[in-house]
PDB file of C-alpha atoms in Angstrom:
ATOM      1  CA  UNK A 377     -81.555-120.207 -33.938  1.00 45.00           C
ATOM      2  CA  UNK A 378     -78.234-118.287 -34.361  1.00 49.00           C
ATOM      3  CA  UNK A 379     -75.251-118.433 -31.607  1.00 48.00           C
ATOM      4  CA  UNK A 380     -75.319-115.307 -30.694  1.00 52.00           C
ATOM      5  CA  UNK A 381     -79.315-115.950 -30.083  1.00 88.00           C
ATOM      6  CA  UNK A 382     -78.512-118.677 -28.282  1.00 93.00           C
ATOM      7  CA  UNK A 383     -75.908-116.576 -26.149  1.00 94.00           C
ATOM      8  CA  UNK A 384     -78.137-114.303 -25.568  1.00 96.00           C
ATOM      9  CA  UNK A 385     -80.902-116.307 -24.356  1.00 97.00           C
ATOM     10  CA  UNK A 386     -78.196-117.687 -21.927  1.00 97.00           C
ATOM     11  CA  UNK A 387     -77.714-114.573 -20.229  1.00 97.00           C
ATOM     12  CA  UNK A 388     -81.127-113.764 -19.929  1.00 98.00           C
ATOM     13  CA  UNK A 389     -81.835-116.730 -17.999  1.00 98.00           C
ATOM     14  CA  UNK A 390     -78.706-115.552 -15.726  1.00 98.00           C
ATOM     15  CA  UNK A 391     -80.964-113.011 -14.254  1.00 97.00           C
ATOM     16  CA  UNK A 392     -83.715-115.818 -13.516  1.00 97.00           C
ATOM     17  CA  UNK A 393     -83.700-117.952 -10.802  1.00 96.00           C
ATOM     18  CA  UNK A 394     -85.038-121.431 -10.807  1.00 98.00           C
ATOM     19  CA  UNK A 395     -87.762-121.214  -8.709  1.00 97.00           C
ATOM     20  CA  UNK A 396     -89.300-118.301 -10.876  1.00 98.00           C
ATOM     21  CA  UNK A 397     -88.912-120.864 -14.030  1.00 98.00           C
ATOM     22  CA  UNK A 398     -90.874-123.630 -11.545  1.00 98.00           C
ATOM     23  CA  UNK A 399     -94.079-121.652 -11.325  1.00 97.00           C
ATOM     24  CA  UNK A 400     -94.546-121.812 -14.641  1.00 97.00           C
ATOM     25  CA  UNK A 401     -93.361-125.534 -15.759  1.00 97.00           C
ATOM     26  CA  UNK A 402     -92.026-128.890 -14.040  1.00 95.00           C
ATOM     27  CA  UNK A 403     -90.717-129.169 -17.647  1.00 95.00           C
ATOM     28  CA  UNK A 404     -86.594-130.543 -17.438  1.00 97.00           C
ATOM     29  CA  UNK A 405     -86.648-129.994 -13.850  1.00 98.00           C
ATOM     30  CA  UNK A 406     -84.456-132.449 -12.411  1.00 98.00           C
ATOM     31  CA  UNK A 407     -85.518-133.307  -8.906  1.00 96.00           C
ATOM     32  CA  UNK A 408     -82.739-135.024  -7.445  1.00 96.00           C
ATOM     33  CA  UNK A 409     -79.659-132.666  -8.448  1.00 98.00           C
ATOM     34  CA  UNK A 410     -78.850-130.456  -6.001  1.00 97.00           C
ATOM     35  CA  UNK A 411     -75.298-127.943  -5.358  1.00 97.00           C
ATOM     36  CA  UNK A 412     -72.318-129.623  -3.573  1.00 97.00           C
ATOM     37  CA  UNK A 413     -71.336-125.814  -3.047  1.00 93.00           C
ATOM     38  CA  UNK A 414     -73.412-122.957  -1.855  1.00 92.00           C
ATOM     39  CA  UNK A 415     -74.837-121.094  -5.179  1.00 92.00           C
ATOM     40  CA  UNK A 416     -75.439-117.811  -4.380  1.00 91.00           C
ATOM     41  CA  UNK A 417     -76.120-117.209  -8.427  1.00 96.00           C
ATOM     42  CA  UNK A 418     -77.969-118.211 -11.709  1.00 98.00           C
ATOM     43  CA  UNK A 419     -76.049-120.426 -13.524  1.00 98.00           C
ATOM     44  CA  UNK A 420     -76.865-120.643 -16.888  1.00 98.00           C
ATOM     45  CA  UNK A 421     -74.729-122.487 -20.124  1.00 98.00           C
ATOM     46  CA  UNK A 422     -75.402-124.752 -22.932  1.00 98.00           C
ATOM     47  CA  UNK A 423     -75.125-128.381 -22.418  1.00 98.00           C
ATOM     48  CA  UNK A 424     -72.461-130.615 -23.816  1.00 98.00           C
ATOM     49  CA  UNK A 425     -73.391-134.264 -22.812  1.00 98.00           C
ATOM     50  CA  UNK A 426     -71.500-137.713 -22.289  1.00 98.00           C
ATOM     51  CA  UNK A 427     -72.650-141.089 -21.154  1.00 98.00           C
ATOM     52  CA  UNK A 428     -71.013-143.957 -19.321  1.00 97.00           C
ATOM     53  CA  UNK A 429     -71.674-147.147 -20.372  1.00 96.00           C
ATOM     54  CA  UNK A 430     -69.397-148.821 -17.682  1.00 96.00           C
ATOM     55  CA  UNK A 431     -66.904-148.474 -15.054  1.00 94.00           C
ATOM     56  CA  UNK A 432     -64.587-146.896 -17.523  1.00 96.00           C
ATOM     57  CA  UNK A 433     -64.748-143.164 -17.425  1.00 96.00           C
ATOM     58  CA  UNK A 434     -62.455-142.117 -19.671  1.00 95.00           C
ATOM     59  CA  UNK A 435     -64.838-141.045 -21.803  1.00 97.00           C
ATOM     60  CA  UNK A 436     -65.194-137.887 -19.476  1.00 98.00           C
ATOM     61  CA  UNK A 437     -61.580-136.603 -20.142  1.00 96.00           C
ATOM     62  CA  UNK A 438     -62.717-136.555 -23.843  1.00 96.00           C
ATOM     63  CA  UNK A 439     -65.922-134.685 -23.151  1.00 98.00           C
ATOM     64  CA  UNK A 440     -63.399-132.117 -20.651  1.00 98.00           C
ATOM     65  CA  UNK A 441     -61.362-131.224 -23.758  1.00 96.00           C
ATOM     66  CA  UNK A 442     -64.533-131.434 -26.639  1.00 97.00           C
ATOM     67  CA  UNK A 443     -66.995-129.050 -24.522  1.00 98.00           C
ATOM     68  CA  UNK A 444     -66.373-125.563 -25.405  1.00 98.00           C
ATOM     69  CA  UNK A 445     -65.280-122.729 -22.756  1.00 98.00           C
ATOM     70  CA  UNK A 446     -68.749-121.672 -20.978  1.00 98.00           C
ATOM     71  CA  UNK A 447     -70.525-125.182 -21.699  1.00 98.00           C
ATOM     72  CA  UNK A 448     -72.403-127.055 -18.954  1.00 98.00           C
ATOM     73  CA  UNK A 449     -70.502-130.584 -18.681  1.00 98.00           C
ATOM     74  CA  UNK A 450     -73.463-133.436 -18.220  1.00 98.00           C
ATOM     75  CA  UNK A 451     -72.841-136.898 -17.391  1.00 98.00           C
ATOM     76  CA  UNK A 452     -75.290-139.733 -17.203  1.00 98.00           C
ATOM     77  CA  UNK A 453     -73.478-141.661 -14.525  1.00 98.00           C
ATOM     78  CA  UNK A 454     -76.871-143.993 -13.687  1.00 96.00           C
ATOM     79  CA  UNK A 455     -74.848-147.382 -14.368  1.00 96.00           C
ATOM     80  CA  UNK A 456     -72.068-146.470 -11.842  1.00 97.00           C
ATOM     81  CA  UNK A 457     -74.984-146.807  -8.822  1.00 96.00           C
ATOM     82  CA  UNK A 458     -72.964-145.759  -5.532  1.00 97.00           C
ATOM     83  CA  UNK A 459     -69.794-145.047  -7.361  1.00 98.00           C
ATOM     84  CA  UNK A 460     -68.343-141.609  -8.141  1.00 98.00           C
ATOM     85  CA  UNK A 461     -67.242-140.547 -11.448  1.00 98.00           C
ATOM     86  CA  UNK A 462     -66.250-136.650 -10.643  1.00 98.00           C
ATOM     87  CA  UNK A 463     -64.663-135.870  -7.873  1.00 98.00           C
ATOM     88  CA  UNK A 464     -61.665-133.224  -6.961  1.00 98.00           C
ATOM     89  CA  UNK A 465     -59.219-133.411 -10.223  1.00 98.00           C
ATOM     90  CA  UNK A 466     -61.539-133.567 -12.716  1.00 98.00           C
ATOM     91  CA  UNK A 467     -63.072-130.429 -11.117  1.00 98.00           C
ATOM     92  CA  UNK A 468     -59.455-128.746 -11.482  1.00 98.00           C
ATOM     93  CA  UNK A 469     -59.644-129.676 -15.470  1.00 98.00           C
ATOM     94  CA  UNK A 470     -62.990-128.042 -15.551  1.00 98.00           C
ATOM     95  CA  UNK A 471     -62.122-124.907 -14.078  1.00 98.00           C
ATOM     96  CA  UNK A 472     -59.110-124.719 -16.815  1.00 98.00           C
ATOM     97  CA  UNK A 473     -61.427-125.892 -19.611  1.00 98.00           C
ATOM     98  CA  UNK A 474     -63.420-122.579 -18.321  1.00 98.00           C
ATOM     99  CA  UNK A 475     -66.452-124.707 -18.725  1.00 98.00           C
ATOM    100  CA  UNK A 476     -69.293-122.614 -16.495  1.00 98.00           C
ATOM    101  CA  UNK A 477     -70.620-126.078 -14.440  1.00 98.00           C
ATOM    102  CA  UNK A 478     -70.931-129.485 -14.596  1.00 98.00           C
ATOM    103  CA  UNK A 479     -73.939-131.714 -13.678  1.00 98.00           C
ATOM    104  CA  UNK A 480     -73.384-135.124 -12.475  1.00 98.00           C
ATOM    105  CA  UNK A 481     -76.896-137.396 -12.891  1.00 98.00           C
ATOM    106  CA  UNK A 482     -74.920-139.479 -10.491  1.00 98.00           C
ATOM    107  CA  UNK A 483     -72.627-139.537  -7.416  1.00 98.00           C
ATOM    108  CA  UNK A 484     -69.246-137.164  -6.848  1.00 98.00           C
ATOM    109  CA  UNK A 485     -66.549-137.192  -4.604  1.00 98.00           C
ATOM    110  CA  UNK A 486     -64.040-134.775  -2.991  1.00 98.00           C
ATOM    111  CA  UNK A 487     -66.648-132.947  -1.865  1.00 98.00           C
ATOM    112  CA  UNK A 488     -64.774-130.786   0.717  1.00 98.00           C
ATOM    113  CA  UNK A 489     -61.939-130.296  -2.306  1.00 98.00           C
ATOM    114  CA  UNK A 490     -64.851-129.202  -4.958  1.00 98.00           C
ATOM    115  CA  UNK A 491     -66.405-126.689  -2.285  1.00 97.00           C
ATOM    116  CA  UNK A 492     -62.549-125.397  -1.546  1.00 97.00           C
ATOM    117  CA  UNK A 493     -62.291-125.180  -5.775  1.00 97.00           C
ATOM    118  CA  UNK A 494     -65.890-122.796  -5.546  1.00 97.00           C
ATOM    119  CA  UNK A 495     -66.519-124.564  -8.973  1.00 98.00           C
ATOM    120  CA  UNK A 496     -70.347-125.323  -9.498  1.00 98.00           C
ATOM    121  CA  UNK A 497     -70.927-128.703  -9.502  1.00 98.00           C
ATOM    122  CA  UNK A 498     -74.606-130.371  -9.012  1.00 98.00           C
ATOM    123  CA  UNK A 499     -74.826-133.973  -8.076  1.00 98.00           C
ATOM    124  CA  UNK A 500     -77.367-136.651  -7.104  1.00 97.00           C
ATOM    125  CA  UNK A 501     -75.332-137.235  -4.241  1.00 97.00           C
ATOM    126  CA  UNK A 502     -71.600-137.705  -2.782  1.00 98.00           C
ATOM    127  CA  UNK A 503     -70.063-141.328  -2.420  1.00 98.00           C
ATOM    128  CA  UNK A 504     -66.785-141.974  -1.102  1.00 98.00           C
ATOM    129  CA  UNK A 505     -66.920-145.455  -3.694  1.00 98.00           C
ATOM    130  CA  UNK A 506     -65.033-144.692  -6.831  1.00 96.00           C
ATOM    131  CA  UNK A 507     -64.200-146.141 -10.355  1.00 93.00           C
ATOM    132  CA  UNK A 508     -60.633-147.092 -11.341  1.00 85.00           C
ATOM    133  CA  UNK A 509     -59.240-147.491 -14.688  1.00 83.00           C
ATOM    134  CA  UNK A 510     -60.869-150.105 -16.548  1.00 86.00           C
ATOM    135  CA  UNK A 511     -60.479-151.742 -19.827  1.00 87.00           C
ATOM    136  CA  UNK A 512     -64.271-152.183 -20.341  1.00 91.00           C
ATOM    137  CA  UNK A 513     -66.641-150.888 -22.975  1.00 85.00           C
ATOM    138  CA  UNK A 514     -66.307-146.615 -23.128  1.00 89.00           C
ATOM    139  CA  UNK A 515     -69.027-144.179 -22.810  1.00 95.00           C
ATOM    140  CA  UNK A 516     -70.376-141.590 -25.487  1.00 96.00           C
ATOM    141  CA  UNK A 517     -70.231-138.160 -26.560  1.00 97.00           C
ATOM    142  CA  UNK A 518     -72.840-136.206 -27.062  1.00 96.00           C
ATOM    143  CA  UNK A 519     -76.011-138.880 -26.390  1.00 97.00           C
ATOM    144  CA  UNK A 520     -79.069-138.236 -25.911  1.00 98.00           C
ATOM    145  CA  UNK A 521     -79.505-139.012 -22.069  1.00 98.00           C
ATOM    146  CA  UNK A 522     -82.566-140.513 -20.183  1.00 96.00           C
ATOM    147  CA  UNK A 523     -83.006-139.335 -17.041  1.00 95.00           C
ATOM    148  CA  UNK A 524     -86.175-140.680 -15.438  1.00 91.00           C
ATOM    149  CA  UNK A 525     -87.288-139.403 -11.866  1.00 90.00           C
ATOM    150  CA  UNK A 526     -90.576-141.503 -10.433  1.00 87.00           C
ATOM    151  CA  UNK A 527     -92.952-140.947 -13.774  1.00 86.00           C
ATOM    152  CA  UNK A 528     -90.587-138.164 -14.536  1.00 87.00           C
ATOM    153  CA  UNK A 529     -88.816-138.964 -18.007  1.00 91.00           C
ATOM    154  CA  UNK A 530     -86.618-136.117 -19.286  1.00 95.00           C
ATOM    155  CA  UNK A 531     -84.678-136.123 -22.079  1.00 97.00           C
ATOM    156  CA  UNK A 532     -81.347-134.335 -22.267  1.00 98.00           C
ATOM    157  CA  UNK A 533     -79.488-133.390 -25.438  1.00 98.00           C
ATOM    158  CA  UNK A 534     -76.018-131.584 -26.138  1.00 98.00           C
ATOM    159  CA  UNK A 535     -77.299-127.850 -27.372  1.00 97.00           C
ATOM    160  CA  UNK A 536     -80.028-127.954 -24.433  1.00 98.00           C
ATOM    161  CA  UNK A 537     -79.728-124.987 -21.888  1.00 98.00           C
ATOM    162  CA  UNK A 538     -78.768-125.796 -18.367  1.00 98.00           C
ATOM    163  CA  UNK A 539     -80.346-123.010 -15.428  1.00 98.00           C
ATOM    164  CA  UNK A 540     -79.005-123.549 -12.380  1.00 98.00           C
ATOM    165  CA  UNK A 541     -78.775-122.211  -8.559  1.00 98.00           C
ATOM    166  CA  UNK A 542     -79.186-123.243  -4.919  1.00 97.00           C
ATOM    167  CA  UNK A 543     -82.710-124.254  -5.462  1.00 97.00           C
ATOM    168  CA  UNK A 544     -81.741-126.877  -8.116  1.00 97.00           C
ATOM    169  CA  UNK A 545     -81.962-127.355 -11.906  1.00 98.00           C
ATOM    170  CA  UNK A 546     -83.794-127.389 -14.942  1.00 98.00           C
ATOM    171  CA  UNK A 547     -82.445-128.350 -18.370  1.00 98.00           C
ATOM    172  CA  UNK A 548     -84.576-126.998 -21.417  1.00 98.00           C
ATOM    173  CA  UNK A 549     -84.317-126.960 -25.053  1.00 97.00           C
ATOM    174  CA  UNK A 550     -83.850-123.723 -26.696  1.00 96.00           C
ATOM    175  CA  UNK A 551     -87.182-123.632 -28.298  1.00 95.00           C
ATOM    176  CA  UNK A 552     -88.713-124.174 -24.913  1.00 96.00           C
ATOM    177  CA  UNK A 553     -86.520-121.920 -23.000  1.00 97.00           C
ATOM    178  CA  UNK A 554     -87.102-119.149 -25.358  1.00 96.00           C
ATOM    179  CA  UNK A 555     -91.044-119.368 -25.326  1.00 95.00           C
ATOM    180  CA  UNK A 556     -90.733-119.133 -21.597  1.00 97.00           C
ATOM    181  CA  UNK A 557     -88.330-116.734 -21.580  1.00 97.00           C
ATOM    182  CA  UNK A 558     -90.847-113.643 -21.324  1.00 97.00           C
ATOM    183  CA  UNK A 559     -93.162-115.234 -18.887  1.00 98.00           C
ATOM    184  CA  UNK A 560     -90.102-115.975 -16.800  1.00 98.00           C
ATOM    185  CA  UNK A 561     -88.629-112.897 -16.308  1.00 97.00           C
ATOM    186  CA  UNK A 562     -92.034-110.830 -16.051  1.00 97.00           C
ATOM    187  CA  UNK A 563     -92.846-112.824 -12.854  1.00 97.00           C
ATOM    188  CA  UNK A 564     -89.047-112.137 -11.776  1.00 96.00           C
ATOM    189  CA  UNK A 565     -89.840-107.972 -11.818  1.00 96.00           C
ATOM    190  CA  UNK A 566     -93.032-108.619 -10.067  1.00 95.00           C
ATOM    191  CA  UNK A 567     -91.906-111.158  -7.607  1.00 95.00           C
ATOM    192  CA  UNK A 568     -88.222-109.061  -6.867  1.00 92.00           C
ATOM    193  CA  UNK A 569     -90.586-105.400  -6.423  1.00 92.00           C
ATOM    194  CA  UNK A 570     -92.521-107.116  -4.078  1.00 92.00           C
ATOM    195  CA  UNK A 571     -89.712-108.520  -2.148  1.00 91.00           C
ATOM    196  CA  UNK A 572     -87.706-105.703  -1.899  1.00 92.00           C
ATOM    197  CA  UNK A 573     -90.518-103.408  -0.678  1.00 89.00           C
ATOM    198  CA  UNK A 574     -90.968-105.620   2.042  1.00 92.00           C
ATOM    199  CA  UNK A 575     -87.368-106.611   2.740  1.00 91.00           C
ATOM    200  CA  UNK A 576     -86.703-102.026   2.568  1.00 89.00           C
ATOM    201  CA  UNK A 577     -89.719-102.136   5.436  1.00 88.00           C
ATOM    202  CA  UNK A 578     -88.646-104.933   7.267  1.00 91.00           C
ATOM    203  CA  UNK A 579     -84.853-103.565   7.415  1.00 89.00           C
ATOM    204  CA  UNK A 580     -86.572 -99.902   8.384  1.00 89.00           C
ATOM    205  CA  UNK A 581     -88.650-101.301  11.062  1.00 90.00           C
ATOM    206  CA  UNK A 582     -91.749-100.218   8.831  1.00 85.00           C
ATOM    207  CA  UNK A 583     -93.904-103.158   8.555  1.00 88.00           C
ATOM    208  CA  UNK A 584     -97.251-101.418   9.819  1.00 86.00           C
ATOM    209  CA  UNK A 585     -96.801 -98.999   7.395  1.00 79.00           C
ATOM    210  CA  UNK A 586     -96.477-101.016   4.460  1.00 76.00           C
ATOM    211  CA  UNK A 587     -99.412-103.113   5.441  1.00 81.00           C
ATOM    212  CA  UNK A 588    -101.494-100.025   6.661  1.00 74.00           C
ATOM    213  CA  UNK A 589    -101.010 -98.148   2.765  1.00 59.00           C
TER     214      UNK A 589
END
């Protein structure tokens, strides 16, 4: 698949939100990322990934200036437990990168900072426990990350598509985003029609009537 296939498939799923892509698969959901900032849209970008292999992060500043404008930032930040490797000035270089998100499978920081920056950033949790510079072993660009959930393995690869809002976040590969694609947005129409007609009676104080018909 092309990029401008794959561009377009990322603004299709724009219009989608997650929970319309959960009725139809737990595939590349990931259960325990949530918004450190109210999402009141689809986020949707292709995922450039990096993984920590200790306390040394510099590894991130690489990925920050090798994503392209638009990507979805992913770190795998499991060995760092309760420490933070994202917090309030790596948000700032994100926003001038113009990348569209990043995803932390991991804790962040600066949380009050990141929600005055508006930037979307998802996060297993927030930690005031952070890393320092280190002379230990760097990370990796572009792995392939494990990210394991219960019995939930899911793997996550640089080119995957990252779909994102308030109701959390589901990373698929772009042959498996684009053979949902269809299904996905025909239960958005149905679902938004049927939501609107009743939100229209609700507002109108015409509930009995919509019922009654």
């Amino acid at each position: 698949m092309n990029d401008i296939d794959i561009r377009k498939l990322i603004d299709s799923y724009k219009e989608i939100g997650t929970s319309t892509i959960g009725h139809l698969t737990e595939e590349g959901y990931l259960p325990d990322i949530k918004s450190l900032n109210p999402c009141t849209a689809t986020i949707a970008g292709r995922v450039f990934t990096v993984q920590l292999t200790s306390n040394n992060t510099e590894m991130i500043n690489q990925a920050l200036i090798q994503a392209a404008p638009n990507d979805v930032l992913c770190i795998d930040a499991q060995i760092l437990g309760v420490k933070a490797c994202w917090g309030a000035l790596r948000t700032c270089a994100a926003i001038y990168e113009k990348l569209s998100a990043v995803i932390v499978i991991g804790q962040a920081t600066d949380s009050l900072q990141i929600q005055q920056l508006g930037f979307p950033v998802f996060a297993q949790g927030i930690s005031a426990v952070t890393t320092f510079k280190s002379n230990q072993a760097q990370g990796t660009l572009a792995p392939d990350i494990c990210y394991c959930f219960g019995k939930q393995t899911t793997t996550i690869c640089s080119g995957d598509i990252a779909i994102m809002d308030n109701d959390g976040v589901f990373i698929l590969s772009v042959d498996i985003a684009q053979q949902l694609l269809s299904d996905c947005q025909k239960k958005h129409k149905e679902d938004e029609v049927k939501f609107q007609m009743f939100f229209e009676a609700y507002r109108n104080n015409e509930l009995n009537k919509l019922f009654s018909d």
